[in-house]
PDB file of C-alpha atoms in Angstrom:
ATOM      1  CA  MET R 313     -10.959 -45.095 -65.312  1.00  0.00           C
ATOM      2  CA  GLN R 314     -10.070 -48.259 -63.263  1.00  0.00           C
ATOM      3  CA  MET R 315     -10.604 -51.453 -65.331  1.00  0.00           C
ATOM      4  CA  PHE R 316     -11.982 -54.971 -63.933  1.00  0.00           C
ATOM      5  CA  ASP R 317     -10.257 -57.422 -66.104  1.00  0.00           C
ATOM      6  CA  VAL R 318     -11.100 -61.231 -66.880  1.00  0.00           C
ATOM      7  CA  VAL R 319      -7.921 -63.137 -67.722  1.00  0.00           C
ATOM      8  CA  ASN R 320      -8.017 -66.167 -69.633  1.00  0.00           C
ATOM      9  CA  ALA R 321      -6.040 -68.109 -72.083  1.00  0.00           C
ATOM     10  CA  PHE R 322      -6.366 -65.470 -74.561  1.00  0.00           C
ATOM     11  CA  GLY R 323      -5.385 -62.565 -72.709  1.00  0.00           C
ATOM     12  CA  SER R 324      -7.224 -59.771 -70.904  1.00  0.00           C
ATOM     13  CA  LEU R 325     -10.993 -59.121 -71.450  1.00  0.00           C
ATOM     14  CA  PRO R 326     -12.623 -55.917 -69.925  1.00  0.00           C
ATOM     15  CA  PHE R 327     -15.311 -56.950 -67.673  1.00  0.00           C
ATOM     16  CA  ALA R 328     -16.750 -53.578 -66.690  1.00  0.00           C
ATOM     17  CA  GLU R 329     -15.592 -50.083 -67.227  1.00  0.00           C
ATOM     18  CA  LEU R 330     -16.327 -48.819 -63.821  1.00  0.00           C
ATOM     19  CA  GLU R 331     -14.393 -46.851 -61.187  1.00  0.00           C
ATOM     20  CA  VAL R 332     -14.753 -47.797 -57.803  1.00  0.00           C
ATOM     21  CA  GLY R 333     -16.781 -45.637 -55.580  1.00  0.00           C
ATOM     22  CA  LYS R 334     -18.375 -43.768 -58.748  1.00  0.00           C
ATOM     23  CA  HIS R 335     -22.169 -43.482 -59.290  1.00  0.00           C
ATOM     24  CA  PHE R 336     -24.501 -41.830 -61.343  1.00  0.00           C
ATOM     25  CA  TYR R 337     -26.063 -39.160 -58.965  1.00  0.00           C
ATOM     26  CA  TRP R 338     -29.283 -37.136 -59.117  1.00  0.00           C
ATOM     27  CA  ASN R 339     -28.953 -33.869 -57.168  1.00  0.00           C
ATOM     28  CA  ILE R 340     -32.323 -33.060 -55.299  1.00  0.00           C
ATOM     29  CA  GLY R 341     -31.945 -29.822 -53.267  1.00  0.00           C
ATOM     30  CA  ASN R 342     -29.262 -30.549 -50.791  1.00  0.00           C
ATOM     31  CA  LEU R 343     -29.993 -34.297 -51.268  1.00  0.00           C
ATOM     32  CA  ARG R 344     -27.643 -36.382 -53.439  1.00  0.00           C
ATOM     33  CA  ILE R 345     -28.813 -39.899 -54.181  1.00  0.00           C
ATOM     34  CA  HIS R 346     -28.009 -42.903 -56.607  1.00  0.00           C
ATOM     35  CA  GLY R 347     -29.802 -42.393 -59.761  1.00  0.00           C
ATOM     36  CA  GLN R 348     -28.994 -45.942 -61.052  1.00  0.00           C
ATOM     37  CA  VAL R 349     -30.630 -47.736 -57.904  1.00  0.00           C
ATOM     38  CA  PHE R 350     -33.511 -45.479 -58.377  1.00  0.00           C
ATOM     39  CA  MET R 351     -34.013 -46.357 -62.066  1.00  0.00           C
ATOM     40  CA  THR R 352     -33.593 -49.849 -61.632  1.00  0.00           C
ATOM     41  CA  SER R 353     -35.995 -50.230 -58.546  1.00  0.00           C
ATOM     42  CA  TRP R 354     -38.777 -48.171 -60.338  1.00  0.00           C
ATOM     43  CA  PHE R 355     -38.548 -50.875 -63.095  1.00  0.00           C
ATOM     44  CA  VAL R 356     -39.104 -53.784 -60.879  1.00  0.00           C
ATOM     45  CA  ILE R 357     -41.939 -51.508 -58.857  1.00  0.00           C
ATOM     46  CA  GLY R 358     -43.357 -51.216 -62.199  1.00  0.00           C
ATOM     47  CA  VAL R 359     -43.319 -54.774 -63.142  1.00  0.00           C
ATOM     48  CA  LEU R 360     -44.984 -55.553 -59.776  1.00  0.00           C
ATOM     49  CA  LEU R 361     -47.623 -53.125 -60.451  1.00  0.00           C
ATOM     50  CA  LEU R 362     -48.542 -54.204 -63.803  1.00  0.00           C
ATOM     51  CA  LEU R 363     -48.726 -57.725 -62.604  1.00  0.00           C
ATOM     52  CA  SER R 364     -51.098 -56.859 -59.734  1.00  0.00           C
ATOM     53  CA  ILE R 365     -53.262 -54.892 -62.184  1.00  0.00           C
ATOM     54  CA  SER R 366     -53.396 -57.439 -64.809  1.00  0.00           C
ATOM     55  CA  ALA R 367     -54.260 -60.030 -62.079  1.00  0.00           C
ATOM     56  CA  THR R 368     -57.104 -57.895 -60.565  1.00  0.00           C
ATOM     57  CA  ARG R 369     -58.608 -56.324 -63.509  1.00  0.00           C
ATOM     58  CA  ASN R 370     -61.148 -59.263 -64.214  1.00  0.00           C
ATOM     59  CA  ILE R 371     -61.201 -61.505 -61.472  1.00  0.00           C
ATOM     60  CA  GLN R 372     -62.824 -64.915 -62.217  1.00  0.00           C
ATOM     61  CA  THR R 373     -64.272 -67.641 -59.955  1.00  0.00           C
ATOM     62  CA  ILE R 374     -62.175 -69.874 -61.583  1.00  0.00           C
ATOM     63  CA  PRO R 375     -58.674 -68.332 -61.843  1.00  0.00           C
ATOM     64  CA  SER R 376     -56.382 -68.590 -64.805  1.00  0.00           C
ATOM     65  CA  GLY R 377     -53.211 -67.114 -66.464  1.00  0.00           C
ATOM     66  CA  ILE R 378     -52.052 -64.186 -64.527  1.00  0.00           C
ATOM     67  CA  GLN R 379     -54.558 -64.356 -61.844  1.00  0.00           C
ATOM     68  CA  ASN R 380     -54.049 -67.854 -61.009  1.00  0.00           C
ATOM     69  CA  PHE R 381     -50.072 -67.213 -60.949  1.00  0.00           C
ATOM     70  CA  MET R 382     -50.664 -64.044 -58.357  1.00  0.00           C
ATOM     71  CA  GLU R 383     -52.949 -66.224 -56.276  1.00  0.00           C
ATOM     72  CA  TYR R 384     -50.396 -68.985 -55.978  1.00  0.00           C
ATOM     73  CA  ALA R 385     -47.839 -66.402 -55.002  1.00  0.00           C
ATOM     74  CA  LEU R 386     -50.226 -65.137 -52.470  1.00  0.00           C
ATOM     75  CA  GLU R 387     -51.134 -68.580 -51.073  1.00  0.00           C
ATOM     76  CA  PHE R 388     -47.121 -69.144 -50.877  1.00  0.00           C
ATOM     77  CA  ILE R 389     -46.330 -66.144 -48.974  1.00  0.00           C
ATOM     78  CA  ARG R 390     -49.385 -66.659 -46.611  1.00  0.00           C
ATOM     79  CA  ASP R 391     -48.187 -70.274 -45.533  1.00  0.00           C
ATOM     80  CA  LEU R 392     -44.653 -68.994 -45.221  1.00  0.00           C
ATOM     81  CA  VAL R 393     -45.694 -66.125 -42.811  1.00  0.00           C
ATOM     82  CA  LYS R 394     -48.104 -68.139 -41.198  1.00  0.00           C
ATOM     83  CA  ASN R 395     -45.150 -71.018 -40.550  1.00  0.00           C
ATOM     84  CA  GLN R 396     -43.120 -68.313 -38.888  1.00  0.00           C
ATOM     85  CA  ILE R 397     -45.480 -66.017 -36.779  1.00  0.00           C
ATOM     86  CA  GLY R 398     -48.101 -68.307 -36.097  1.00  0.00           C
ATOM     87  CA  GLU R 399     -51.884 -69.109 -37.073  1.00  0.00           C
ATOM     88  CA  LYS R 400     -53.497 -66.400 -34.786  1.00  0.00           C
ATOM     89  CA  GLU R 401     -51.072 -63.495 -35.528  1.00  0.00           C
ATOM     90  CA  TYR R 402     -49.745 -63.805 -39.096  1.00  0.00           C
ATOM     91  CA  ARG R 403     -52.338 -62.121 -40.846  1.00  0.00           C
ATOM     92  CA  PRO R 404     -51.246 -58.598 -40.379  1.00  0.00           C
ATOM     93  CA  TRP R 405     -47.650 -59.126 -41.635  1.00  0.00           C
ATOM     94  CA  VAL R 406     -48.534 -61.033 -44.684  1.00  0.00           C
ATOM     95  CA  PRO R 407     -48.587 -57.644 -46.716  1.00  0.00           C
ATOM     96  CA  PHE R 408     -45.053 -56.487 -45.332  1.00  0.00           C
ATOM     97  CA  VAL R 409     -43.163 -59.811 -45.677  1.00  0.00           C
ATOM     98  CA  GLY R 410     -45.051 -60.399 -48.978  1.00  0.00           C
ATOM     99  CA  THR R 411     -43.730 -57.143 -50.602  1.00  0.00           C
ATOM    100  CA  LEU R 412     -40.236 -57.858 -49.230  1.00  0.00           C
ATOM    101  CA  PHE R 413     -40.319 -61.293 -51.023  1.00  0.00           C
ATOM    102  CA  LEU R 414     -41.723 -59.865 -54.297  1.00  0.00           C
ATOM    103  CA  PHE R 415     -39.380 -56.889 -54.774  1.00  0.00           C
ATOM    104  CA  ILE R 416     -36.216 -59.081 -53.792  1.00  0.00           C
ATOM    105  CA  LEU R 417     -37.532 -61.894 -56.216  1.00  0.00           C
ATOM    106  CA  VAL R 418     -38.369 -59.478 -59.075  1.00  0.00           C
ATOM    107  CA  SER R 419     -34.926 -57.742 -58.555  1.00  0.00           C
ATOM    108  CA  ASN R 420     -32.817 -60.873 -58.451  1.00  0.00           C
ATOM    109  CA  TRP R 421     -34.691 -61.749 -61.497  1.00  0.00           C
ATOM    110  CA  SER R 422     -34.219 -59.012 -63.391  1.00  0.00           C
ATOM    111  CA  GLY R 423     -30.349 -59.244 -62.904  1.00  0.00           C
ATOM    112  CA  ALA R 424     -30.359 -62.426 -64.534  1.00  0.00           C
ATOM    113  CA  LEU R 425     -32.817 -61.687 -67.197  1.00  0.00           C
ATOM    114  CA  VAL R 426     -32.360 -57.917 -68.136  1.00  0.00           C
ATOM    115  CA  PRO R 427     -29.266 -57.077 -70.012  1.00  0.00           C
ATOM    116  CA  TRP R 428     -28.632 -53.846 -67.647  1.00  0.00           C
ATOM    117  CA  ARG R 429     -25.112 -53.120 -68.833  1.00  0.00           C
ATOM    118  CA  VAL R 430     -26.347 -52.538 -72.286  1.00  0.00           C
ATOM    119  CA  PHE R 431     -27.852 -49.517 -70.933  1.00  0.00           C
ATOM    120  CA  GLU R 432     -24.875 -46.831 -70.635  1.00  0.00           C
ATOM    121  CA  ILE R 433     -25.021 -44.013 -68.019  1.00  0.00           C
ATOM    122  CA  PRO R 434     -22.417 -41.549 -66.729  1.00  0.00           C
ATOM    123  CA  ASN R 435     -19.669 -42.881 -64.279  1.00  0.00           C
ATOM    124  CA  SER R 436     -21.749 -45.904 -63.514  1.00  0.00           C
ATOM    125  CA  GLU R 437     -23.478 -48.826 -64.892  1.00  0.00           C
ATOM    126  CA  LEU R 438     -27.244 -50.344 -64.304  1.00  0.00           C
ATOM    127  CA  ALA R 439     -27.594 -53.639 -62.255  1.00  0.00           C
ATOM    128  CA  ALA R 440     -30.448 -55.211 -60.151  1.00  0.00           C
ATOM    129  CA  PRO R 441     -31.451 -52.862 -57.181  1.00  0.00           C
ATOM    130  CA  THR R 442     -30.439 -55.627 -54.946  1.00  0.00           C
ATOM    131  CA  ASN R 443     -26.935 -55.334 -56.593  1.00  0.00           C
ATOM    132  CA  ASP R 444     -26.317 -52.185 -54.651  1.00  0.00           C
ATOM    133  CA  ILE R 445     -25.520 -52.312 -50.790  1.00  0.00           C
ATOM    134  CA  ASN R 446     -27.567 -49.333 -50.153  1.00  0.00           C
ATOM    135  CA  THR R 447     -30.825 -51.266 -51.403  1.00  0.00           C
ATOM    136  CA  THR R 448     -30.193 -54.168 -49.082  1.00  0.00           C
ATOM    137  CA  VAL R 449     -29.266 -52.340 -46.163  1.00  0.00           C
ATOM    138  CA  ALA R 450     -32.421 -50.059 -46.625  1.00  0.00           C
ATOM    139  CA  LEU R 451     -34.741 -53.600 -46.953  1.00  0.00           C
ATOM    140  CA  ALA R 452     -32.734 -54.862 -43.674  1.00  0.00           C
ATOM    141  CA  LEU R 453     -33.590 -51.496 -41.643  1.00  0.00           C
ATOM    142  CA  LEU R 454     -37.048 -51.890 -42.647  1.00  0.00           C
ATOM    143  CA  THR R 455     -37.141 -55.310 -41.234  1.00  0.00           C
ATOM    144  CA  SER R 456     -35.568 -54.019 -37.975  1.00  0.00           C
ATOM    145  CA  LEU R 457     -38.167 -51.398 -37.598  1.00  0.00           C
ATOM    146  CA  ALA R 458     -40.759 -53.966 -38.293  1.00  0.00           C
ATOM    147  CA  TYR R 459     -39.603 -56.314 -35.648  1.00  0.00           C
ATOM    148  CA  PHE R 460     -39.253 -53.648 -32.955  1.00  0.00           C
ATOM    149  CA  TYR R 461     -42.827 -52.170 -33.573  1.00  0.00           C
ATOM    150  CA  ALA R 462     -44.041 -55.767 -33.693  1.00  0.00           C
ATOM    151  CA  GLY R 463     -42.432 -56.332 -30.165  1.00  0.00           C
ATOM    152  CA  PHE R 464     -43.674 -52.974 -28.493  1.00  0.00           C
ATOM    153  CA  SER R 465     -47.167 -53.585 -30.004  1.00  0.00           C
ATOM    154  CA  ARG R 466     -47.390 -57.170 -28.632  1.00  0.00           C
ATOM    155  CA  ARG R 467     -45.705 -56.358 -25.337  1.00  0.00           C
ATOM    156  CA  GLY R 468     -45.419 -52.985 -24.708  1.00  0.00           C
ATOM    157  CA  LEU R 469     -42.388 -51.509 -22.679  1.00  0.00           C
ATOM    158  CA  GLY R 470     -42.065 -55.216 -21.284  1.00  0.00           C
ATOM    159  CA  TYR R 471     -40.397 -55.741 -24.475  1.00  0.00           C
ATOM    160  CA  LEU R 472     -37.185 -54.196 -23.292  1.00  0.00           C
ATOM    161  CA  LEU R 473     -36.894 -56.963 -20.564  1.00  0.00           C
ATOM    162  CA  LYS R 474     -35.716 -59.159 -23.466  1.00  0.00           C
ATOM    163  CA  TYR R 475     -32.144 -57.445 -23.040  1.00  0.00           C
ATOM    164  CA  ILE R 476     -31.555 -58.776 -19.513  1.00  0.00           C
ATOM    165  CA  GLN R 477     -33.107 -62.210 -20.003  1.00  0.00           C
ATOM    166  CA  PRO R 478     -31.827 -65.021 -18.888  1.00  0.00           C
ATOM    167  CA  THR R 479     -29.306 -62.950 -17.223  1.00  0.00           C
ATOM    168  CA  PRO R 480     -28.527 -59.197 -17.119  1.00  0.00           C
ATOM    169  CA  ILE R 481     -25.116 -59.939 -17.758  1.00  0.00           C
ATOM    170  CA  LEU R 482     -26.017 -60.494 -21.212  1.00  0.00           C
ATOM    171  CA  LEU R 483     -27.161 -57.101 -21.901  1.00  0.00           C
ATOM    172  CA  PRO R 484     -24.474 -56.068 -23.967  1.00  0.00           C
ATOM    173  CA  ILE R 485     -24.664 -59.032 -26.301  1.00  0.00           C
ATOM    174  CA  ASN R 486     -28.395 -58.847 -26.528  1.00  0.00           C
ATOM    175  CA  ILE R 487     -27.913 -55.373 -27.931  1.00  0.00           C
ATOM    176  CA  LEU R 488     -25.367 -56.342 -30.126  1.00  0.00           C
ATOM    177  CA  GLU R 489     -27.422 -58.890 -31.487  1.00  0.00           C
ATOM    178  CA  ASP R 490     -30.112 -56.189 -32.877  1.00  0.00           C
ATOM    179  CA  PHE R 491     -27.214 -54.540 -34.667  1.00  0.00           C
ATOM    180  CA  THR R 492     -25.981 -57.778 -36.178  1.00  0.00           C
ATOM    181  CA  LYS R 493     -29.443 -58.810 -37.647  1.00  0.00           C
ATOM    182  CA  PRO R 494     -29.776 -56.011 -40.145  1.00  0.00           C
ATOM    183  CA  LEU R 495     -26.153 -56.406 -40.982  1.00  0.00           C
ATOM    184  CA  SER R 496     -26.387 -60.071 -41.582  1.00  0.00           C
ATOM    185  CA  LEU R 497     -29.403 -59.645 -43.663  1.00  0.00           C
ATOM    186  CA  SER R 498     -28.075 -56.842 -45.619  1.00  0.00           C
ATOM    187  CA  PHE R 499     -24.631 -58.378 -46.504  1.00  0.00           C
ATOM    188  CA  ARG R 500     -25.990 -61.853 -46.982  1.00  0.00           C
ATOM    189  CA  LEU R 501     -28.307 -60.643 -49.777  1.00  0.00           C
ATOM    190  CA  PHE R 502     -26.036 -58.094 -51.390  1.00  0.00           C
ATOM    191  CA  GLY R 503     -23.018 -60.419 -51.224  1.00  0.00           C
ATOM    192  CA  ASN R 504     -24.722 -63.436 -52.866  1.00  0.00           C
ATOM    193  CA  VAL R 505     -26.363 -61.234 -55.611  1.00  0.00           C
ATOM    194  CA  VAL R 506     -23.021 -59.656 -56.424  1.00  0.00           C
ATOM    195  CA  ALA R 507     -21.059 -63.099 -56.612  1.00  0.00           C
ATOM    196  CA  ASP R 508     -23.996 -64.687 -58.553  1.00  0.00           C
ATOM    197  CA  GLU R 509     -23.754 -62.101 -61.367  1.00  0.00           C
ATOM    198  CA  LEU R 510     -19.858 -61.654 -61.227  1.00  0.00           C
ATOM    199  CA  VAL R 511     -19.988 -65.826 -61.737  1.00  0.00           C
ATOM    200  CA  VAL R 512     -22.298 -65.523 -64.425  1.00  0.00           C
ATOM    201  CA  GLY R 513     -20.469 -62.490 -66.199  1.00  0.00           C
ATOM    202  CA  VAL R 514     -16.938 -64.158 -66.199  1.00  0.00           C
ATOM    203  CA  LEU R 515     -18.545 -67.237 -67.655  1.00  0.00           C
ATOM    204  CA  VAL R 516     -20.466 -65.600 -70.439  1.00  0.00           C
ATOM    205  CA  LEU R 517     -17.301 -64.036 -71.235  1.00  0.00           C
ATOM    206  CA  LEU R 518     -15.241 -67.132 -71.316  1.00  0.00           C
ATOM    207  CA  VAL R 519     -17.740 -69.310 -73.110  1.00  0.00           C
ATOM    208  CA  PRO R 520     -20.304 -67.121 -74.660  1.00  0.00           C
ATOM    209  CA  LEU R 521     -22.133 -69.611 -76.915  1.00  0.00           C
ATOM    210  CA  PHE R 522     -22.860 -72.211 -74.451  1.00  0.00           C
ATOM    211  CA  VAL R 523     -23.149 -70.678 -70.743  1.00  0.00           C
ATOM    212  CA  PRO R 524     -25.733 -67.756 -71.253  1.00  0.00           C
ATOM    213  CA  ILE R 525     -28.877 -69.635 -71.131  1.00  0.00           C
ATOM    214  CA  PRO R 526     -27.918 -72.414 -68.141  1.00  0.00           C
ATOM    215  CA  MET R 527     -26.371 -69.509 -66.288  1.00  0.00           C
ATOM    216  CA  MET R 528     -29.864 -67.408 -66.624  1.00  0.00           C
ATOM    217  CA  VAL R 529     -31.949 -70.335 -65.124  1.00  0.00           C
ATOM    218  CA  LEU R 530     -29.248 -70.724 -62.569  1.00  0.00           C
ATOM    219  CA  GLY R 531     -29.182 -66.851 -61.665  1.00  0.00           C
ATOM    220  CA  LEU R 532     -33.455 -67.268 -61.511  1.00  0.00           C
ATOM    221  CA  PHE R 533     -33.042 -70.417 -58.891  1.00  0.00           C
ATOM    222  CA  LEU R 534     -30.402 -68.417 -56.710  1.00  0.00           C
ATOM    223  CA  GLY R 535     -32.482 -65.069 -56.946  1.00  0.00           C
ATOM    224  CA  SER R 536     -35.254 -67.102 -55.752  1.00  0.00           C
ATOM    225  CA  ILE R 537     -33.416 -68.721 -52.775  1.00  0.00           C
ATOM    226  CA  GLN R 538     -31.939 -65.392 -51.617  1.00  0.00           C
ATOM    227  CA  ALA R 539     -35.581 -63.861 -51.718  1.00  0.00           C
ATOM    228  CA  LEU R 540     -36.973 -66.959 -49.841  1.00  0.00           C
ATOM    229  CA  ILE R 541     -34.281 -66.656 -47.156  1.00  0.00           C
ATOM    230  CA  PHE R 542     -34.470 -62.896 -46.445  1.00  0.00           C
ATOM    231  CA  ALA R 543     -38.654 -63.153 -46.324  1.00  0.00           C
ATOM    232  CA  THR R 544     -38.047 -66.099 -44.071  1.00  0.00           C
ATOM    233  CA  LEU R 545     -35.455 -64.564 -41.710  1.00  0.00           C
ATOM    234  CA  ALA R 546     -37.544 -61.407 -41.752  1.00  0.00           C
ATOM    235  CA  ALA R 547     -40.787 -63.192 -40.562  1.00  0.00           C
ATOM    236  CA  ASN R 548     -38.927 -65.108 -37.969  1.00  0.00           C
ATOM    237  CA  TYR R 549     -37.360 -62.065 -36.383  1.00  0.00           C
ATOM    238  CA  ILE R 550     -40.902 -60.556 -36.210  1.00  0.00           C
ATOM    239  CA  ALA R 551     -42.127 -63.832 -34.402  1.00  0.00           C
ATOM    240  CA  GLU R 552     -39.314 -63.602 -31.965  1.00  0.00           C
ATOM    241  CA  ALA R 553     -40.004 -60.356 -31.074  1.00  0.00           C
ATOM    242  CA  MET R 554     -43.764 -61.034 -30.421  1.00  0.00           C
ATOM    243  CA  GLU R 555     -42.695 -63.835 -28.086  1.00  0.00           C
ATOM    244  CA  GLY R 556     -42.398 -63.512 -24.338  1.00  0.00           C
ATOM    245  CA  HIS R 557     -39.046 -65.054 -22.900  1.00  0.00           C
ATOM    246  CA  GLY R 558     -39.995 -68.925 -22.359  1.00  0.00           C
ATOM    247  CA  GLU R 559     -43.377 -68.708 -24.518  1.00  0.00           C
ATOM    248  CA  GLU R 560     -43.734 -71.595 -26.867  1.00  0.00           C
ATOM    249  CA  HIS R 561     -43.749 -70.559 -30.896  1.00  0.00           C
ATOM    250  CA  HIS R 562     -47.359 -70.575 -31.966  1.00  0.00           C
ATOM    251  CA  GLU R 563     -48.069 -72.994 -35.010  1.00  0.00           C
TER     252      GLU R 563
END
């Protein structure tokens, strides 16, 4: 099994006993899925469901506690979507963008707070869902489907005219842009999450007594920024799809 080593003044320390390309698989019929990604994703979904149920179980006129926190989160997401899409058309997109934001946020936070590597599984190790490229690609593809749906819903077949505007010469470039958007979204999120966790892991090994808590705080901050960037770009792409060429952005 291949070892990733951290080398310091005292020698070599094992960082992770993980063979490249190896995963913990579940075989369901002819379908093969990454079990470790599903387990951590279900954990994140469970946390979000628990928070939602707790916040709505006994709704008060004057919110407090978890209800107040969740209402603040909803207001934050609503403002984010409204600023990107506009006052008139933002409401139908709040659930979608909000789900993306909350799932990525809690996933990233789980990577900073939950000691996933303590739980041993065959041929792999647990990590935040967004630590796996399959998760980030899936989220990016959902975003692509969303802005295509937004464009065709708003402009019908006229949406296709965007590919030849402002000149038909740009057709290949405009088509390529639709492929680069999900790629940039997925690799940006995946790369930053993996880099953050590797840096934290290395520093914790080198200075185990002093680094963990500040690094956990830094991980929470960086995870929040990545969730915000992804959700903001998703909302922006949806807004662009609904705009005709030369139309002014609605505020």
